[in-house]
Amino acid sequence: MAEHVALVIGGIIGGLLLLLLLIGVSCWLWKRLCATSTYEELPGTTAASSVQGDKLSLPHARTQTSSPCVTGDACVVGTINPELYKFPEDQSESHFPEGCLGRLWFSVEYQQEAERLLVGLIKVQGLRAPSETCSPLVKLHLLPDERRFLQSRAKRKTASPQFDEHFVFQVSSRSITQRVLRFSVYHVDKQKKHQLLGQVLFPLKNETLLGDCRHVIWRDLEAESLEPPSEFGDLQFCLSYNDRLNRLTVVVLRAKGLQLQEDASCLSVFVKVSLMNHNKFVKCRKTSAVLGSANPVYSETFSFKVDPAELDTASLSLTVLQNAGGDKSCELGRVVVGPYMYTRGKELAHWDEMLGKPRELVKRWHALCRTTEP
């Protein structure tokens, strides 16, 4: 009888020990699982990034800055940690179009509450230097303000300078989407004279400023137009036709030398793009309105469905209009591009070049003309 009781007690004790062992092993496995599924994000690191076209959006990261040096309504904050802007190798680092003047990388971020525009000047690659020793620097304007600008440090003897500098512009949230960033890249010769190598114009649109993150962007440099404006101004735009999708694309870039009406500072200018067929209206699109500038920048894209059989009878009319109060507007100038049936000269050449280079953007300046006096 005593042996039977001892066996029962031993079995109970053994079961309890086995249960405790299983519980201990389960706890240890659970702790290991939790340790591998969690992490602590260190300051200055990025948890995720997303590429959109030529745009890389990075989460907000900390940077070390020095005491600001104020110049007018803008100030230089210091330098950017270049480690924050490393991103995977892509075509932007290696594929440069023929005749490219250079490529600029920069970042923008708008702090809504502080009403501050943060601009990071990252680097330039592939500058077409005027001599073997290129010493580039960059000037930053927030247009339409031509008087005040910020300037980077000059880099000596390099056609691919790394700047990693950070600038701040103070600009209200009401006017930020009406402003345009201009980066002007100069070569500084031995006599300290500045020779313009190229520029980038970047309109500050809502889609660029949304979200609490810094957007890293690249753009190719453009040569400054040295030709004087035409009588009524000029309009620059791109044309492209995709023969696979039957899609006609128009990119309205900018205008210059517009003859604005009186009190232009409080009125806005926009461009209306109309697709015509046999001189009959088919469809139109409008750009956003830019306030009080004779040299507005738009960089807006519009697409129209056009069958290949209609390319001989279709045309595009681009009209620059100024708001005249209320729903009224007055025409500042117009340009029509299309086939031989409707156009001649530069307008016809632009249309023919578009057809000869399918799926490529063909960019040209065109002089505006007026059909009626305002």
Tab-separated table of C-alpha atoms in Angstrom, residues 1-373:
chain	number	residue	atom	x	y	z
A	1	MET	CA	0.000	0.000	0.000
A	2	ALA	CA	2.830	2.380	0.928
A	3	GLU	CA	4.582	1.632	-2.353
A	4	HIS	CA	1.394	2.486	-4.271
A	5	VAL	CA	1.076	5.859	-2.471
A	6	ALA	CA	4.742	6.598	-3.156
A	7	LEU	CA	4.260	5.905	-6.864
A	8	VAL	CA	1.240	8.227	-7.016
A	9	ILE	CA	3.118	11.033	-5.236
A	10	GLY	CA	6.146	10.549	-7.517
A	11	GLY	CA	3.931	10.709	-10.609
A	12	ILE	CA	2.322	13.936	-9.425
A	13	ILE	CA	5.705	15.537	-8.676
A	14	GLY	CA	7.071	14.406	-12.050
A	15	GLY	CA	4.055	15.855	-13.861
A	16	LEU	CA	4.467	19.174	-12.073
A	17	LEU	CA	8.166	19.344	-12.956
A	18	LEU	CA	7.376	18.548	-16.602
A	19	LEU	CA	4.692	21.259	-16.637
A	20	LEU	CA	7.124	23.842	-15.174
A	21	LEU	CA	9.715	22.871	-17.767
A	22	LEU	CA	7.224	23.354	-20.609
A	23	ILE	CA	6.176	26.731	-19.219
A	24	GLY	CA	9.818	27.869	-18.970
A	25	VAL	CA	10.614	26.789	-22.521
A	26	SER	CA	7.467	28.539	-23.833
A	27	CYS	CA	8.406	31.803	-22.073
A	28	TRP	CA	11.926	31.674	-23.486
A	29	LEU	CA	10.638	31.092	-27.044
A	30	TRP	CA	8.118	33.943	-26.685
A	31	LYS	CA	10.827	36.379	-25.577
A	32	ARG	CA	13.016	35.416	-28.551
A	33	LEU	CA	10.086	35.906	-30.936
A	34	CYS	CA	9.300	39.362	-29.521
A	35	ALA	CA	12.960	40.393	-29.722
A	36	THR	CA	13.169	39.575	-33.428
A	37	SER	CA	9.892	41.316	-34.368
A	38	THR	CA	10.598	44.702	-32.742
A	39	TYR	CA	13.322	47.289	-33.200
A	40	GLU	CA	14.310	50.700	-31.988
A	41	GLU	CA	14.768	53.372	-34.686
A	42	LEU	CA	17.966	55.314	-34.038
A	43	PRO	CA	18.075	59.111	-34.480
A	44	GLY	CA	19.036	60.121	-38.000
A	45	THR	CA	18.059	56.822	-39.636
A	46	THR	CA	15.294	56.283	-42.198
A	47	ALA	CA	12.736	53.572	-41.753
A	48	ALA	CA	11.328	53.615	-45.290
A	49	SER	CA	11.550	55.459	-48.562
A	50	SER	CA	9.444	55.630	-51.713
A	51	VAL	CA	10.481	56.599	-55.222
A	52	GLN	CA	8.046	58.540	-57.413
A	53	GLY	CA	9.427	59.346	-60.852
A	54	ASP	CA	12.555	61.411	-60.268
A	55	LYS	CA	11.496	62.040	-56.685
A	56	LEU	CA	12.619	60.229	-53.548
A	57	SER	CA	10.579	60.857	-50.385
A	58	LEU	CA	12.450	60.344	-47.149
A	59	PRO	CA	11.010	60.412	-43.619
A	60	HIS	CA	11.885	63.348	-41.446
A	61	ALA	CA	15.414	63.031	-40.090
A	62	ARG	CA	17.553	65.066	-37.733
A	63	THR	CA	20.389	67.191	-39.001
A	64	GLN	CA	23.148	69.038	-37.200
A	65	THR	CA	22.978	72.754	-37.848
A	66	SER	CA	25.018	75.764	-36.878
A	67	SER	CA	23.782	79.183	-35.813
A	68	PRO	CA	21.780	80.803	-38.628
A	69	CYS	CA	23.076	83.742	-40.615
A	70	VAL	CA	20.120	85.881	-41.664
A	71	THR	CA	20.011	87.599	-45.073
A	72	GLY	CA	16.769	89.487	-45.755
A	73	ASP	CA	13.899	87.036	-45.389
A	74	ALA	CA	16.139	83.976	-45.737
A	75	CYS	CA	18.993	82.422	-43.810
A	76	VAL	CA	21.691	79.803	-44.213
A	77	VAL	CA	21.215	77.192	-41.502
A	78	GLY	CA	24.344	75.090	-41.961
A	79	THR	CA	25.237	71.818	-43.556
A	80	ILE	CA	23.338	68.614	-44.239
A	81	ASN	CA	24.544	65.200	-43.186
A	82	PRO	CA	25.096	63.522	-46.597
A	83	GLU	CA	24.409	60.087	-45.087
A	84	LEU	CA	20.721	61.068	-44.898
A	85	TYR	CA	20.494	61.357	-48.686
A	86	LYS	CA	22.055	58.101	-49.807
A	87	PHE	CA	19.643	56.184	-52.005
A	88	PRO	CA	19.990	53.191	-54.341
A	89	GLU	CA	21.792	53.620	-57.645
A	90	ASP	CA	19.311	54.431	-60.402
A	91	GLN	CA	19.287	55.860	-63.885
A	92	SER	CA	19.528	59.408	-62.558
A	93	GLU	CA	23.149	58.719	-61.590
A	94	SER	CA	24.302	57.352	-64.925
A	95	HIS	CA	21.906	58.146	-67.799
A	96	PHE	CA	22.492	61.696	-69.062
A	97	PRO	CA	20.810	62.838	-72.297
A	98	GLU	CA	22.900	64.087	-75.171
A	99	GLY	CA	23.901	67.720	-74.724
A	100	CYS	CA	23.061	67.707	-71.000
A	101	LEU	CA	24.525	70.745	-69.216
A	102	GLY	CA	24.607	68.942	-65.867
A	103	ARG	CA	22.231	67.442	-63.306
A	104	LEU	CA	21.266	68.968	-59.947
A	105	TRP	CA	20.044	67.137	-56.838
A	106	PHE	CA	18.216	69.070	-54.135
A	107	SER	CA	15.577	68.623	-51.430
A	108	VAL	CA	12.567	70.661	-50.337
A	109	GLU	CA	10.427	70.598	-47.227
A	110	TYR	CA	7.845	73.127	-46.062
A	111	GLN	CA	7.127	73.562	-42.352
A	112	GLN	CA	3.539	74.756	-42.256
A	113	GLU	CA	3.429	76.060	-38.683
A	114	ALA	CA	6.755	77.913	-38.851
A	115	GLU	CA	6.121	78.984	-42.490
A	116	ARG	CA	9.652	77.995	-43.433
A	117	LEU	CA	10.835	76.460	-46.679
A	118	LEU	CA	13.841	74.186	-46.120
A	119	VAL	CA	15.996	73.710	-49.212
A	120	GLY	CA	18.850	71.243	-49.312
A	121	LEU	CA	21.488	71.695	-52.006
A	122	ILE	CA	22.952	68.199	-52.365
A	123	LYS	CA	25.138	67.906	-55.468
A	124	VAL	CA	25.636	68.565	-59.184
A	125	GLN	CA	27.044	66.059	-61.666
A	126	GLY	CA	28.339	66.249	-65.223
A	127	LEU	CA	28.814	70.008	-65.563
A	128	ARG	CA	30.003	71.159	-68.963
A	129	ALA	CA	32.908	73.209	-67.697
A	130	PRO	CA	34.286	76.120	-69.771
A	131	SER	CA	37.838	75.055	-68.891
A	132	GLU	CA	39.739	72.122	-67.406
A	133	THR	CA	39.439	73.604	-63.917
A	134	CYS	CA	35.806	74.198	-62.995
A	135	SER	CA	35.001	76.020	-59.750
A	136	PRO	CA	31.191	75.928	-59.419
A	137	LEU	CA	28.829	77.594	-56.975
A	138	VAL	CA	25.032	77.830	-56.823
A	139	LYS	CA	22.765	80.817	-56.209
A	140	LEU	CA	19.206	80.223	-54.967
A	141	HIS	CA	16.333	82.613	-55.678
A	142	LEU	CA	12.738	82.312	-54.522
A	143	LEU	CA	10.968	83.917	-57.467
A	144	PRO	CA	9.403	86.321	-58.214
A	145	ASP	CA	11.841	88.000	-55.769
A	146	GLU	CA	14.888	88.717	-57.945
A	147	ARG	CA	16.688	90.924	-55.433
A	148	ARG	CA	17.439	88.534	-52.571
A	149	PHE	CA	19.280	85.263	-52.994
A	150	LEU	CA	21.297	82.714	-51.035
A	151	GLN	CA	24.608	81.354	-52.227
A	152	SER	CA	26.526	78.137	-51.674
A	153	ARG	CA	30.231	77.811	-51.060
A	154	ALA	CA	32.365	77.506	-54.201
A	155	LYS	CA	33.920	74.124	-54.979
A	156	ARG	CA	37.331	74.086	-56.608
A	157	LYS	CA	38.449	72.041	-59.610
A	158	THR	CA	35.474	69.724	-60.008
A	159	ALA	CA	32.715	69.255	-62.583
A	160	SER	CA	30.683	67.130	-60.137
A	161	PRO	CA	30.621	69.105	-56.865
A	162	GLN	CA	29.124	67.745	-53.646
A	163	PHE	CA	27.577	70.625	-51.677
A	164	ASP	CA	25.466	69.174	-48.839
A	165	GLU	CA	24.311	72.632	-47.723
A	166	HIS	CA	21.025	73.637	-46.157
A	167	PHE	CA	19.096	76.899	-46.678
A	168	VAL	CA	15.899	78.379	-45.244
A	169	PHE	CA	13.440	80.795	-46.854
A	170	GLN	CA	10.717	82.441	-44.783
A	171	VAL	CA	7.536	82.394	-46.872
A	172	SER	CA	3.863	82.474	-45.917
A	173	SER	CA	1.605	79.486	-46.500
A	174	ARG	CA	-0.718	81.685	-48.584
A	175	SER	CA	1.925	82.445	-51.202
A	176	ILE	CA	4.143	79.346	-51.135
A	177	THR	CA	2.421	77.676	-54.105
A	178	GLN	CA	2.915	80.846	-56.159
A	179	ARG	CA	6.689	80.793	-55.701
A	180	VAL	CA	9.384	79.200	-57.865
A	181	LEU	CA	12.808	78.030	-56.739
A	182	ARG	CA	15.602	78.945	-59.124
A	183	PHE	CA	19.012	77.298	-58.856
A	184	SER	CA	21.669	79.068	-60.941
A	185	VAL	CA	24.972	77.223	-61.308
A	186	TYR	CA	28.010	79.412	-62.000
A	187	HIS	CA	31.677	78.845	-62.752
A	188	VAL	CA	33.983	81.255	-60.900
A	189	ASP	CA	37.133	82.034	-62.871
A	190	LYS	CA	40.478	83.310	-61.565
A	191	GLN	CA	39.273	86.922	-61.846
A	192	LYS	CA	36.278	86.033	-59.606
A	193	LYS	CA	33.879	86.566	-62.512
A	194	HIS	CA	30.731	84.407	-62.562
A	195	GLN	CA	29.844	82.538	-65.750
A	196	LEU	CA	26.389	80.923	-65.830
A	197	LEU	CA	26.565	77.193	-66.671
A	198	GLY	CA	22.846	76.446	-66.372
A	199	GLN	CA	19.774	76.825	-64.210
A	200	VAL	CA	16.861	74.863	-62.778
A	201	LEU	CA	13.397	76.330	-62.223
A	202	PHE	CA	11.226	74.389	-59.763
A	203	PRO	CA	7.628	75.546	-59.097
A	204	LEU	CA	6.491	74.838	-55.535
A	205	LYS	CA	3.290	72.867	-56.079
A	206	ASN	CA	1.009	71.391	-53.417
A	207	GLU	CA	1.981	67.816	-54.245
A	208	THR	CA	5.623	68.618	-53.507
A	209	LEU	CA	4.921	70.224	-50.140
A	210	LEU	CA	2.404	67.720	-48.762
A	211	GLY	CA	3.392	65.457	-45.898
A	212	ASP	CA	5.833	65.855	-43.069
A	213	CYS	CA	8.831	64.663	-45.045
A	214	ARG	CA	11.740	65.921	-47.103
A	215	HIS	CA	11.515	65.299	-50.861
A	216	VAL	CA	14.766	64.670	-52.741
A	217	ILE	CA	14.492	65.668	-56.413
A	218	TRP	CA	16.790	65.873	-59.424
A	219	ARG	CA	16.523	68.095	-62.484
A	220	ASP	CA	18.706	68.682	-65.555
A	221	LEU	CA	20.186	72.144	-65.989
A	222	GLU	CA	18.795	74.368	-68.715
A	223	ALA	CA	20.579	77.123	-70.594
A	224	GLU	CA	19.374	80.657	-69.992
A	225	SER	CA	17.492	82.093	-72.949
A	226	LEU	CA	19.519	85.032	-74.260
A	227	GLU	CA	17.014	86.054	-76.932
A	228	PRO	CA	14.894	89.107	-76.044
A	229	PRO	CA	11.153	88.465	-75.610
A	230	SER	CA	8.823	88.895	-78.561
A	231	GLU	CA	6.376	91.798	-78.743
A	232	PHE	CA	3.683	90.031	-76.710
A	233	GLY	CA	5.952	87.565	-74.903
A	234	ASP	CA	6.938	83.950	-75.430
A	235	LEU	CA	5.672	80.582	-74.239
A	236	GLN	CA	7.781	77.453	-73.705
A	237	PHE	CA	6.188	74.011	-73.816
A	238	CYS	CA	6.891	70.385	-74.727
A	239	LEU	CA	5.011	68.135	-77.121
A	240	SER	CA	4.988	64.350	-77.219
A	241	TYR	CA	2.894	61.743	-79.041
A	242	ASN	CA	2.686	58.146	-77.862
A	243	ASP	CA	1.745	56.073	-80.913
A	244	ARG	CA	1.063	53.020	-78.761
A	245	LEU	CA	-1.416	54.712	-76.423
A	246	ASN	CA	-2.708	57.268	-78.988
A	247	ARG	CA	-1.913	59.972	-76.445
A	248	LEU	CA	-0.897	63.558	-77.200
A	249	THR	CA	0.925	65.163	-74.263
A	250	VAL	CA	1.557	68.870	-73.682
A	251	VAL	CA	3.850	70.120	-70.903
A	252	VAL	CA	3.373	73.859	-70.303
A	253	LEU	CA	6.684	75.016	-68.831
A	254	ARG	CA	6.834	78.806	-68.593
A	255	ALA	CA	6.257	82.169	-70.244
A	256	LYS	CA	8.427	85.275	-70.399
A	257	GLY	CA	8.041	88.934	-71.311
A	258	LEU	CA	4.253	88.991	-70.978
A	259	GLN	CA	2.597	92.373	-71.458
A	260	LEU	CA	0.468	92.405	-68.311
A	261	GLN	CA	-2.407	94.807	-67.861
A	262	GLU	CA	-2.482	97.471	-65.130
A	263	ASP	CA	-2.535	96.414	-61.472
A	264	ALA	CA	-0.893	93.149	-62.478
A	265	SER	CA	0.434	92.513	-58.965
A	266	CYS	CA	-3.011	91.513	-57.723
A	267	LEU	CA	-4.067	89.582	-60.835
A	268	SER	CA	-3.057	86.122	-62.001
A	269	VAL	CA	-2.010	84.581	-65.304
A	270	PHE	CA	-2.845	81.098	-66.599
A	271	VAL	CA	-2.589	79.106	-69.837
A	272	LYS	CA	-5.513	77.429	-71.591
A	273	VAL	CA	-4.604	74.436	-73.779
A	274	SER	CA	-7.278	73.563	-76.365
A	275	LEU	CA	-7.377	70.559	-78.665
A	276	MET	CA	-8.988	71.340	-82.007
A	277	ASN	CA	-9.988	69.106	-84.936
A	278	HIS	CA	-10.955	70.655	-88.285
A	279	ASN	CA	-10.935	73.973	-86.352
A	280	LYS	CA	-13.672	72.643	-84.093
A	281	PHE	CA	-13.217	72.621	-80.348
A	282	VAL	CA	-12.694	69.137	-78.835
A	283	LYS	CA	-11.397	69.594	-75.282
A	284	CYS	CA	-9.444	72.092	-73.185
A	285	ARG	CA	-7.350	72.136	-70.014
A	286	LYS	CA	-6.120	75.018	-67.862
A	287	THR	CA	-2.982	75.489	-65.804
A	288	SER	CA	-3.032	76.887	-62.314
A	289	ALA	CA	-2.947	80.690	-62.085
A	290	VAL	CA	0.316	82.427	-61.182
A	291	LEU	CA	-0.049	85.719	-59.360
A	292	GLY	CA	1.325	88.929	-60.837
A	293	SER	CA	4.366	87.693	-62.779
A	294	ALA	CA	5.405	88.602	-66.317
A	295	ASN	CA	7.571	85.461	-66.318
A	296	PRO	CA	5.343	82.748	-64.801
A	297	VAL	CA	6.535	79.152	-64.382
A	298	TYR	CA	3.998	76.308	-64.581
A	299	SER	CA	5.560	72.891	-65.376
A	300	GLU	CA	2.118	71.291	-65.749
A	301	THR	CA	1.278	68.306	-67.955
A	302	PHE	CA	-1.908	67.621	-69.936
A	303	SER	CA	-2.827	64.634	-72.106
A	304	PHE	CA	-5.392	64.214	-74.888
A	305	LYS	CA	-6.624	61.110	-76.682
A	306	VAL	CA	-5.858	61.506	-80.403
A	307	ASP	CA	-6.015	58.713	-82.978
A	308	PRO	CA	-3.159	58.557	-85.514
A	309	ALA	CA	-5.627	59.226	-88.354
A	310	GLU	CA	-6.548	62.566	-86.721
A	311	LEU	CA	-2.994	63.945	-86.542
A	312	ASP	CA	-3.325	65.539	-89.997
A	313	THR	CA	-6.443	67.475	-88.972
A	314	ALA	CA	-5.826	68.124	-85.251
A	315	SER	CA	-4.100	71.170	-83.761
A	316	LEU	CA	-3.323	72.666	-80.365
A	317	SER	CA	-4.079	76.222	-79.323
A	318	LEU	CA	-2.242	77.565	-76.247
A	319	THR	CA	-3.653	80.852	-74.993
A	320	VAL	CA	-2.125	82.934	-72.190
A	321	LEU	CA	-4.858	84.713	-70.216
A	322	GLN	CA	-4.864	87.228	-67.389
A	323	ASN	CA	-7.703	87.326	-64.883
A	324	ALA	CA	-9.515	90.649	-65.086
A	325	GLY	CA	-11.664	90.270	-61.984
A	326	GLY	CA	-14.607	87.996	-61.411
A	327	ASP	CA	-15.036	85.458	-64.179
A	328	LYS	CA	-13.558	87.765	-66.816
A	329	SER	CA	-10.154	87.310	-68.426
A	330	CYS	CA	-8.212	89.040	-71.172
A	331	GLU	CA	-5.980	87.382	-73.739
A	332	LEU	CA	-2.271	88.246	-73.552
A	333	GLY	CA	-1.236	86.088	-76.493
A	334	ARG	CA	-1.720	82.809	-78.282
A	335	VAL	CA	0.220	80.217	-80.269
A	336	VAL	CA	-1.129	77.405	-82.472
A	337	VAL	CA	0.872	74.268	-83.315
A	338	GLY	CA	-0.265	71.614	-85.746
A	339	PRO	CA	0.143	70.175	-89.238
A	340	TYR	CA	0.660	72.061	-92.509
A	341	MET	CA	-3.090	72.655	-92.793
A	342	TYR	CA	-2.951	75.191	-89.925
A	343	THR	CA	0.629	76.294	-89.241
A	344	ARG	CA	3.951	77.271	-90.759
A	345	GLY	CA	7.463	78.035	-89.519
A	346	LYS	CA	8.508	77.114	-85.975
A	347	GLU	CA	5.045	75.912	-85.019
A	348	LEU	CA	4.912	73.449	-87.908
A	349	ALA	CA	8.519	72.352	-87.264
A	350	HIS	CA	7.684	71.631	-83.598
A	351	TRP	CA	4.695	69.479	-84.593
A	352	ASP	CA	6.684	67.576	-87.241
A	353	GLU	CA	9.575	66.943	-84.841
A	354	MET	CA	7.095	65.567	-82.282
A	355	LEU	CA	5.766	63.095	-84.884
A	356	GLY	CA	9.302	62.171	-85.913
A	357	LYS	CA	10.297	61.351	-82.319
A	358	PRO	CA	7.436	59.291	-80.883
A	359	ARG	CA	7.295	59.001	-77.074
A	360	GLU	CA	9.926	61.744	-76.660
A	361	LEU	CA	9.327	65.206	-75.201
A	362	VAL	CA	10.232	67.932	-77.704
A	363	LYS	CA	10.712	71.333	-76.049
A	364	ARG	CA	10.531	74.697	-77.839
A	365	TRP	CA	9.930	78.432	-77.245
A	366	HIS	CA	7.203	80.114	-79.321
A	367	ALA	CA	6.365	83.773	-79.817
A	368	LEU	CA	2.860	84.764	-78.765
A	369	CYS	CA	0.565	86.659	-81.102
A	370	ARG	CA	-2.742	88.395	-80.506
A	371	THR	CA	-5.887	87.774	-82.478
A	372	THR	CA	-7.781	90.698	-80.953
A	373	GLU	CA	-6.737	93.774	-79.045
